[in-house]
Short mmCIF file of C-alpha atoms in Angstrom, two decimals:
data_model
loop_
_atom_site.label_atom_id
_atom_site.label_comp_id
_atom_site.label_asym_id
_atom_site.label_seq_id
_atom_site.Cartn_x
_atom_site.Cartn_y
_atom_site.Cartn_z
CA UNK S 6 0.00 0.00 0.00
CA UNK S 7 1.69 3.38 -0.82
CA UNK S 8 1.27 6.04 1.53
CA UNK S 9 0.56 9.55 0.00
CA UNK S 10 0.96 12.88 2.29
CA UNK S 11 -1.19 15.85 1.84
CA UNK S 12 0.33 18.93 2.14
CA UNK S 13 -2.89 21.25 2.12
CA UNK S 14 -4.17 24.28 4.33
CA UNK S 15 -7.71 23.56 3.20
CA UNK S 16 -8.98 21.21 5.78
CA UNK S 17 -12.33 20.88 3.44
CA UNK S 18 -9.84 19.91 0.18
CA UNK S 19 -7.28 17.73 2.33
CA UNK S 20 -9.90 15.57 4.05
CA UNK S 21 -11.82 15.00 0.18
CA UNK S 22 -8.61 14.01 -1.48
CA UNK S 23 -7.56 11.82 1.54
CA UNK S 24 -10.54 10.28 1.05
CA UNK S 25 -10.66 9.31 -2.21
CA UNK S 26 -7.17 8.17 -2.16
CA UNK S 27 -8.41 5.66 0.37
CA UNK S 28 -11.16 4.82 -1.30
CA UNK S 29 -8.64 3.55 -3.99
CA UNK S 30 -6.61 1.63 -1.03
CA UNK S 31 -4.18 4.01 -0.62
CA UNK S 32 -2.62 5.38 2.76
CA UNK S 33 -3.46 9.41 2.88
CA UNK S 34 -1.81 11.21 5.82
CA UNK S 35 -2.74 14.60 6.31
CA UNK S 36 -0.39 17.45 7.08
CA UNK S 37 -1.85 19.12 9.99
CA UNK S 38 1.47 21.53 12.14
CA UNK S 39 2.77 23.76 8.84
CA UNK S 40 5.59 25.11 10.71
CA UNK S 41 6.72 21.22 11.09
CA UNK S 42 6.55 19.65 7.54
CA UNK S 43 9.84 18.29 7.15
CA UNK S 44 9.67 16.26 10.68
CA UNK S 45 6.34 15.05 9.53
CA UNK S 46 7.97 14.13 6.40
CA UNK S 47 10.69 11.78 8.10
CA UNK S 48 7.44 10.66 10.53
CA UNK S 49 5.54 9.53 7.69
CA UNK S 50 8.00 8.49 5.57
CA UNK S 51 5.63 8.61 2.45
CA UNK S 52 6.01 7.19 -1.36
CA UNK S 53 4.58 10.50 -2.72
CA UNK S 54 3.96 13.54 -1.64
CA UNK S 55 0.82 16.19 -2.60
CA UNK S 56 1.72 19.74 -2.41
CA UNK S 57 -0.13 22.57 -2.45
CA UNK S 58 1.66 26.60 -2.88
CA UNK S 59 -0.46 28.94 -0.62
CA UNK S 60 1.39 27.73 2.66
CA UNK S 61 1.37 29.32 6.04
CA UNK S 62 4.66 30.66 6.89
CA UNK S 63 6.72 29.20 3.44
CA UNK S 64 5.20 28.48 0.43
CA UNK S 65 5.41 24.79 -1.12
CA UNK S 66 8.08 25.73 -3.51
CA UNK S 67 10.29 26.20 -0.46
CA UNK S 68 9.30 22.94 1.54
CA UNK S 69 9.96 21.00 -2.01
CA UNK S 70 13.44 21.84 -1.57
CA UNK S 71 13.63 21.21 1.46
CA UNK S 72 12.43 17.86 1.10
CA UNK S 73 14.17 17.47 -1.72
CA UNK S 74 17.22 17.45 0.21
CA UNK S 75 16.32 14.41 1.89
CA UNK S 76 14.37 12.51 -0.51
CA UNK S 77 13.74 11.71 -4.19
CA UNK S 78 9.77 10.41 -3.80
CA UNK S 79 7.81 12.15 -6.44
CA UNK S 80 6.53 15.27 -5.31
CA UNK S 81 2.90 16.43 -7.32
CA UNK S 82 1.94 20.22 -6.74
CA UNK S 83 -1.95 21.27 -6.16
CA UNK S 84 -2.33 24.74 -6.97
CA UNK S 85 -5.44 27.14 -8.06
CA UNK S 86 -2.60 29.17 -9.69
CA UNK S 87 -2.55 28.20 -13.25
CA UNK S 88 -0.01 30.46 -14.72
CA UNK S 89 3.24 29.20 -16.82
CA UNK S 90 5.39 30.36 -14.46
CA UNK S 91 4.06 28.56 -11.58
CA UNK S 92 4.63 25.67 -13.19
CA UNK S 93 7.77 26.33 -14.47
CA UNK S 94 9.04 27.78 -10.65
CA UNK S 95 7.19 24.27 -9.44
CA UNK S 96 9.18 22.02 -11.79
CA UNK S 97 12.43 23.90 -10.82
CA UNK S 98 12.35 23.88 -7.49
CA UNK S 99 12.13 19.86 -7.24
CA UNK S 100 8.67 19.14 -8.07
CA UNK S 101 7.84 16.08 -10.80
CA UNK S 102 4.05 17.58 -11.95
CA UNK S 103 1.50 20.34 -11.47
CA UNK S 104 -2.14 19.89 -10.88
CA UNK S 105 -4.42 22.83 -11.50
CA UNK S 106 -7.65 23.56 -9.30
CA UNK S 107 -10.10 23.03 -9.37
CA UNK S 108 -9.22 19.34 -10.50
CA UNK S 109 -11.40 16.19 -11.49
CA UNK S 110 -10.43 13.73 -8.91
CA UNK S 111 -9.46 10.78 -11.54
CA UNK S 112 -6.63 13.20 -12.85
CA UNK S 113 -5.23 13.26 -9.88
CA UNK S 114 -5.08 9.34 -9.74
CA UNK S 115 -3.63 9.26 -12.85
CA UNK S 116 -1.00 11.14 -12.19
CA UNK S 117 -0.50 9.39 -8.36
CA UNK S 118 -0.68 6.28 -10.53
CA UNK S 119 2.04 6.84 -13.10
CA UNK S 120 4.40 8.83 -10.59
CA UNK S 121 4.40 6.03 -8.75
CA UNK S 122 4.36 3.43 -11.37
CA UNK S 123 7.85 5.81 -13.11
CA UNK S 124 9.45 5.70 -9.12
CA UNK S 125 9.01 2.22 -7.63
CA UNK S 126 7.19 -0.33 -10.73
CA UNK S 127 7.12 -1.17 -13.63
CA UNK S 128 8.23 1.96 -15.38
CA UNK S 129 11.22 2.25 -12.89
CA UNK S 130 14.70 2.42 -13.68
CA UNK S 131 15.90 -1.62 -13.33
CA UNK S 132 19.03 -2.12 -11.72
CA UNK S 133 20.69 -4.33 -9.21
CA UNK S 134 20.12 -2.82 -5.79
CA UNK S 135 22.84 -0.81 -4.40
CA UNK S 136 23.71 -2.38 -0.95
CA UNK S 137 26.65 -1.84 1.79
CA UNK S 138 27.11 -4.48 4.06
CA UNK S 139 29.42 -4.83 6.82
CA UNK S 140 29.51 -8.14 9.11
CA UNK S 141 25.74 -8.83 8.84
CA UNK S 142 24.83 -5.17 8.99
CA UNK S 143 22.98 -4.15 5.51
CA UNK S 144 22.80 -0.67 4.40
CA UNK S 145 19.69 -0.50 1.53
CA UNK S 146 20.50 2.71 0.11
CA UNK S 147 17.86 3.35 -2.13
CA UNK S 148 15.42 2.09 0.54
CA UNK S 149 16.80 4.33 2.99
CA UNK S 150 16.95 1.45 4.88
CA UNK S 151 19.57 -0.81 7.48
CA UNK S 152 19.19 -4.06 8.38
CA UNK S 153 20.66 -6.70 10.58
CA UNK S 154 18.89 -10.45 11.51
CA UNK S 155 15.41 -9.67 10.14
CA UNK S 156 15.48 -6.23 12.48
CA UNK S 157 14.69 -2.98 10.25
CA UNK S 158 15.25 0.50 10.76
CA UNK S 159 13.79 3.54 8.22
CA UNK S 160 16.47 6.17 8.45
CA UNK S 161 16.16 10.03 6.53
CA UNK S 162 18.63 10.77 3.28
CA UNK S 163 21.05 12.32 5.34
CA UNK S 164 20.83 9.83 7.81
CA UNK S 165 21.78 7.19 5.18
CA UNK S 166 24.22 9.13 3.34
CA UNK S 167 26.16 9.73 6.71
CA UNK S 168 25.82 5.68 7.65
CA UNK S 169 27.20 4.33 3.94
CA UNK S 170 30.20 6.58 4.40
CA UNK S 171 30.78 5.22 7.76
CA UNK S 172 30.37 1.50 6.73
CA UNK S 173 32.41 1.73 3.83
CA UNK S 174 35.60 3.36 5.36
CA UNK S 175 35.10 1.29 8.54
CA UNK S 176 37.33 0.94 11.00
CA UNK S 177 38.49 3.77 9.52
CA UNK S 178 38.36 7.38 11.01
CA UNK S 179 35.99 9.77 8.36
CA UNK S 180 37.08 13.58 8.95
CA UNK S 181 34.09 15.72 9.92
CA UNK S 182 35.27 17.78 7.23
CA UNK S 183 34.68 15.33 4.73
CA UNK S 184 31.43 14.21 6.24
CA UNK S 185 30.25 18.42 6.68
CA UNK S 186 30.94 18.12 2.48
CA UNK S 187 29.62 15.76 1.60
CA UNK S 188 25.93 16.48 3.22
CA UNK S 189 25.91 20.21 2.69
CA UNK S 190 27.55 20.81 -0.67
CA UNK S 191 25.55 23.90 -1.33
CA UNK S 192 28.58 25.82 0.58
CA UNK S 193 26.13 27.38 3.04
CA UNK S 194 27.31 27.68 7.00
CA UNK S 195 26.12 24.70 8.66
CA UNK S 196 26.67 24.13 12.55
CA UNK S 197 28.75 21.65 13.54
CA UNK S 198 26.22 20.74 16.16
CA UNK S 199 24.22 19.82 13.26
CA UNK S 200 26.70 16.61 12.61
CA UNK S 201 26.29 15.94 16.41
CA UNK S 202 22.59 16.09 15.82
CA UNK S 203 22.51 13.15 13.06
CA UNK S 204 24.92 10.77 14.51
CA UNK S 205 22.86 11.13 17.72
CA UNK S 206 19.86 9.96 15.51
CA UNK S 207 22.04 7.10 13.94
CA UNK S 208 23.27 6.07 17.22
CA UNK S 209 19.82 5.80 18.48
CA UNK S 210 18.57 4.24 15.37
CA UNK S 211 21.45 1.49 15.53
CA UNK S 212 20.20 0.42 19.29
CA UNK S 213 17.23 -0.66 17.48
CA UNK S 214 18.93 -3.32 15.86
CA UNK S 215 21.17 -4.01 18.78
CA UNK S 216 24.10 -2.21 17.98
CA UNK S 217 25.35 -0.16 20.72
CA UNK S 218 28.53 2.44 21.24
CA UNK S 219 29.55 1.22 17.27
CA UNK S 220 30.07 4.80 16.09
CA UNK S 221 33.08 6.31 17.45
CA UNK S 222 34.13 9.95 17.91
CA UNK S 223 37.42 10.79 17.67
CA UNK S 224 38.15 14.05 19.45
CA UNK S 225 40.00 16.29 16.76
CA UNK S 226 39.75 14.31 13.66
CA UNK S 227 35.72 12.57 12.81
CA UNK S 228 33.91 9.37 13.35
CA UNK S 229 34.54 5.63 12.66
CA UNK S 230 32.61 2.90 12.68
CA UNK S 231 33.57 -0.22 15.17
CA UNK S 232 31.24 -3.54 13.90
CA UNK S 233 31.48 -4.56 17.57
CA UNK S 234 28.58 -6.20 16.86
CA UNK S 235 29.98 -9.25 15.63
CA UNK S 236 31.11 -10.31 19.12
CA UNK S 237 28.46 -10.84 20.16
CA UNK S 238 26.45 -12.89 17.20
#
């Protein structure tokens, strides 16, 4: 079942298109705290998102880059603005199709249909899965996904990015400064607290599959990861 988020400050319009995507068996989560969309995002986890542009606070063109920094699901705008350039600005700034209100709902199926049919079936890009795997730990990377003996953790883009560095260059040490570039390349100032902030997550994440103290600091120089967790299988 794929599960679709509304991003919509209508209540009345949110509630009708969640529940015609459920009448179609689909899993419709509704946006509800607009100052909080990105951790909703990473709560939900959906396979597509639906967007509209009149926000509160940001529009949707700026929370489509922002999830766009952490994900690739398709991303389909709802708008009453019907202008060229509003589609144009909605394409550029990370969005994969524009729907104009007012809108017939089977459109909008369509379009949830071969979005998601183009990103996870048949229309999909086939390849071999790209996997890391280090003594019975399995990073799924295009999942966003680790495993380890049938245990399964969800983890955010960053989150993963950050982990398959780790896992390949374990035991050895990976420089902050090479981590710090390699998740923010857009040059802007980013706190180093920030780092703290995801390995905390990916600590905490880990303990869910029984991995404890694994990811090392090393004052001065970065972070390694130690697969103590092979002692003890």
């Amino acid at each position: 079942m794929a599960k679709i988020l509304i991003i919509e400050d209508d209540p009345k319009i949110a509630k009708l298109l969640q529940n015609h995507l459920e009448k179609y068996g689909y899993d419709a989560v509704i946006t509800e705290q607009f100052d909080a969309i990105i951790e909703c995002f990473e709560s939900v986890n959906p396979d597509l998102v639906l967007l509209d542009i009149n926000l509160p606070s940001f529009d949707g063109y700026y929370w489509c880059r922002q999830i766009r920094k952490i994900s690739t699901c398709p991303i389909l705008f709802i708008s009453a603005r019907s202008g060229e350039m509003d589609q144009v600005m909605a394409l550029e700034n990370g969005g994969d199709d524009f729907i104009t209100k007012p809108f017939h709902y089977e459109v909008v199926m369509a379009k949830i249909r071969s979005s998601l049919r183009r990103a996870y079936g048949e229309y999909a890009l086939k390849g071999k899965e790209r996997m890391v795997e280090l003594k019975g730990l399995t990073l799924f990377v295009e999942r966003m996904e680790a495993a380890k003996e049938g245990s399964t953790i969800s983890l955010t883009k960053k989150e993963t990015v950050l982990l398959e560095m780790l896992m390949e260059r374990s035991p050895r040490v990976v420089s902050r400064e090479t981590i710090l570039e390699k998740l923010w390349d857009d040059q802007t100032f980013v706190d180093e607290n920030t780092l703290n902030v995801n390995i905390t997550r990916i600590r905490k994440k880990l303990q869910e599959l029984g991995i404890g103290q694994a990811i090392e600091t090393v004052r001065g120089a970065g972070y390694r990861l130690i697969p103590n967790w092979e002692l003890s299988s």
